Amino acid sequence: MIRLEGVCKSFDGVEVLRDVSFAVPARGTLGLVGAGGAGKSLILKLLCGLVRPDRGRVWLGETELGPLSERELMGVRGRIGMIFQNYALFDYLTVADNIGFPLARMQRPAAEIAARVQTRLDQVHLPDIGPRYPRELSGGMKKRVCLARATVHDPPIMLCDDPTAGLDPVTTNRIFRLLKDLQAQNDATAIIVSHETAYLRPICDAIALLDRGRLVFAGPTEAALQHPEVRAFMEAGVRPAQAR
Ligand SMILES: Nc1ncnc2c1ncn2[C@@H]1O[C@H](COP(=O)(O)OP(=O)(O)O)[C@@H](O)[C@H]1O
Ligand SMILES: [Mg+2]
């Protein structure tokens, strides 16, 4: 469903992705891990066509992104639910209008938008906050609103960039569960970037480790945990989460 083949990307002569290839099968969940600056966010941006590779090819399902025009890419983005690393909520819109935004862009009827927004608000356990503004919310509430917005149009692909950065363990656990529920509900294929390896591992069926732009390993979780570097990374990530 999601595939990168031989992807290379440089900025100002510095190679930040080197020959990266991996695939996520339909309805799979890939945990993408690696140190800061490894290129994880860049991979998600390549997958929604916000950045184009210098070399290599990127597919979403049967669609190869490389030859697409900007207009065609807009259509492809409609199939993606993207949770950005920063919140990226619109400050000037209410929570309900933020969540309904993808549907409004698709020109869905107002009554349908209102109903779907309320369904998502209920699912993220924030049933009453539709009329409020993002600035009135805590970090965890904003993340849940992002999750609701990213999935309000039932996208078959979910890309989540560090969805629990800076959140407490209880909220982190809740967000990962919501992610899993929404993915299962939509039969979606997902990539989740996270350092919270203890929470990440149980909801992923595959893991990819990126090290300074180079893919160390990508494959089923069982096999990944046999790989010494992946195991070390996953276990190193467990400790701070438990110690908090
Ligand atoms: N638009 C850009 N312009 C210049 N450098 C970039 C750009 N996007 C990413 N990079 C660089 O690519 C590298 C990988 O970045 P990123 O994907 O954000 O890392 P990660 O998400 O793994 O922490 C970093 O060195 C970053 O500075
Ligand atoms: Mg990042």
mmCIF file of C-alpha atoms in Angstrom, residues 48-137:
data_model
loop_
_atom_site.group_PDB
_atom_site.id
_atom_site.type_symbol
_atom_site.label_atom_id
_atom_site.label_comp_id
_atom_site.label_asym_id
_atom_site.label_seq_id
_atom_site.Cartn_x
_atom_site.Cartn_y
_atom_site.Cartn_z
ATOM 1 C CA CYS A 48 2.174 13.085 0.969
ATOM 2 C CA GLY A 49 4.013 14.767 -1.871
ATOM 3 C CA LEU A 50 5.032 17.851 0.123
ATOM 4 C CA VAL A 51 8.652 17.064 -0.810
ATOM 5 C CA ARG A 52 9.838 15.320 -3.957
ATOM 6 C CA PRO A 53 12.770 12.875 -3.934
ATOM 7 C CA ASP A 54 15.961 13.601 -5.918
ATOM 8 C CA ARG A 55 16.070 9.962 -6.931
ATOM 9 C CA GLY A 56 13.897 6.919 -6.321
ATOM 10 C CA ARG A 57 10.160 6.303 -6.426
ATOM 11 C CA VAL A 58 7.248 6.571 -4.001
ATOM 12 C CA TRP A 59 3.909 4.766 -4.317
ATOM 13 C CA LEU A 60 0.632 5.003 -2.442
ATOM 14 C CA GLY A 61 -1.317 1.955 -3.562
ATOM 15 C CA GLU A 62 -1.154 1.821 -7.350
ATOM 16 C CA THR A 63 -0.331 5.519 -7.620
ATOM 17 C CA GLU A 64 3.271 6.601 -8.138
ATOM 18 C CA LEU A 65 3.647 10.128 -6.818
ATOM 19 C CA GLY A 66 6.649 11.175 -8.949
ATOM 20 C CA PRO A 67 4.804 11.942 -12.212
ATOM 21 C CA LEU A 68 1.839 13.679 -10.539
ATOM 22 C CA SER A 69 1.110 17.386 -10.931
ATOM 23 C CA GLU A 70 0.495 19.545 -7.859
ATOM 24 C CA ARG A 71 -3.230 19.330 -8.570
ATOM 25 C CA GLU A 72 -3.165 15.545 -8.768
ATOM 26 C CA LEU A 73 -1.194 15.456 -5.521
ATOM 27 C CA MET A 74 -4.013 17.386 -3.847
ATOM 28 C CA GLY A 75 -6.327 14.516 -4.761
ATOM 29 C CA VAL A 76 -3.887 11.974 -3.337
ATOM 30 C CA ARG A 77 -3.650 13.946 -0.078
ATOM 31 C CA GLY A 78 -7.391 13.481 0.330
ATOM 32 C CA ARG A 79 -6.657 9.784 0.925
ATOM 33 C CA ILE A 80 -4.138 10.567 3.675
ATOM 34 C CA GLY A 81 -4.731 11.436 7.305
ATOM 35 C CA MET A 82 -1.614 13.290 8.408
ATOM 36 C CA ILE A 83 -0.834 14.143 12.019
ATOM 37 C CA PHE A 84 1.972 16.662 11.996
ATOM 38 C CA GLN A 85 4.710 16.853 14.616
ATOM 39 C CA ASN A 86 3.633 20.346 15.670
ATOM 40 C CA TYR A 87 -0.098 20.680 16.222
ATOM 41 C CA ALA A 88 -0.893 22.565 13.005
ATOM 42 C CA LEU A 89 -4.406 23.431 14.171
ATOM 43 C CA PHE A 90 -5.921 26.636 12.797
ATOM 44 C CA ASP A 91 -5.981 29.116 15.717
ATOM 45 C CA TYR A 92 -8.774 31.163 14.162
ATOM 46 C CA LEU A 93 -11.165 28.208 13.747
ATOM 47 C CA THR A 94 -13.169 26.485 16.451
ATOM 48 C CA VAL A 95 -12.347 22.891 17.314
ATOM 49 C CA ALA A 96 -15.392 21.730 15.324
ATOM 50 C CA ASP A 97 -14.344 23.732 12.259
ATOM 51 C CA ASN A 98 -10.785 22.426 12.582
ATOM 52 C CA ILE A 99 -11.992 18.827 12.648
ATOM 53 C CA GLY A 100 -14.478 19.414 9.841
ATOM 54 C CA PHE A 101 -11.899 21.154 7.654
ATOM 55 C CA PRO A 102 -10.998 18.156 5.432
ATOM 56 C CA LEU A 103 -14.711 17.545 4.777
ATOM 57 C CA ALA A 104 -15.414 21.223 4.091
ATOM 58 C CA ARG A 105 -12.622 21.180 1.530
ATOM 59 C CA MET A 106 -14.351 18.207 -0.096
ATOM 60 C CA GLN A 107 -17.553 20.312 -0.117
ATOM 61 C CA ARG A 108 -19.553 17.834 1.920
ATOM 62 C CA PRO A 109 -22.976 19.020 3.143
ATOM 63 C CA ALA A 110 -22.946 20.923 6.430
ATOM 64 C CA ALA A 111 -25.216 18.429 8.201
ATOM 65 C CA GLU A 112 -22.932 15.523 7.287
ATOM 66 C CA ILE A 113 -19.879 17.480 8.440
ATOM 67 C CA ALA A 114 -21.510 18.317 11.780
ATOM 68 C CA ALA A 115 -22.489 14.685 12.356
ATOM 69 C CA ARG A 116 -19.055 13.299 11.503
ATOM 70 C CA VAL A 117 -17.302 15.927 13.614
ATOM 71 C CA GLN A 118 -19.448 15.018 16.607
ATOM 72 C CA THR A 119 -18.741 11.294 16.089
ATOM 73 C CA ARG A 120 -15.009 11.958 16.164
ATOM 74 C CA LEU A 121 -15.272 14.287 19.187
ATOM 75 C CA ASP A 122 -17.094 11.505 21.041
ATOM 76 C CA GLN A 123 -14.472 8.966 19.982
ATOM 77 C CA VAL A 124 -11.588 11.066 21.284
ATOM 78 C CA HIS A 125 -13.562 11.569 24.520
ATOM 79 C CA LEU A 126 -13.987 15.316 24.089
ATOM 80 C CA PRO A 127 -17.708 15.491 23.269
ATOM 81 C CA ASP A 128 -18.314 19.093 24.380
ATOM 82 C CA ILE A 129 -15.355 21.074 23.061
ATOM 83 C CA GLY A 130 -16.580 21.718 19.492
ATOM 84 C CA PRO A 131 -17.258 25.445 20.087
ATOM 85 C CA ARG A 132 -13.917 26.092 21.796
ATOM 86 C CA TYR A 133 -10.700 27.392 20.228
ATOM 87 C CA PRO A 134 -7.344 25.561 20.126
ATOM 88 C CA ARG A 135 -5.687 28.087 22.474
ATOM 89 C CA GLU A 136 -8.093 27.011 25.241
ATOM 90 C CA LEU A 137 -6.924 23.374 25.103
#
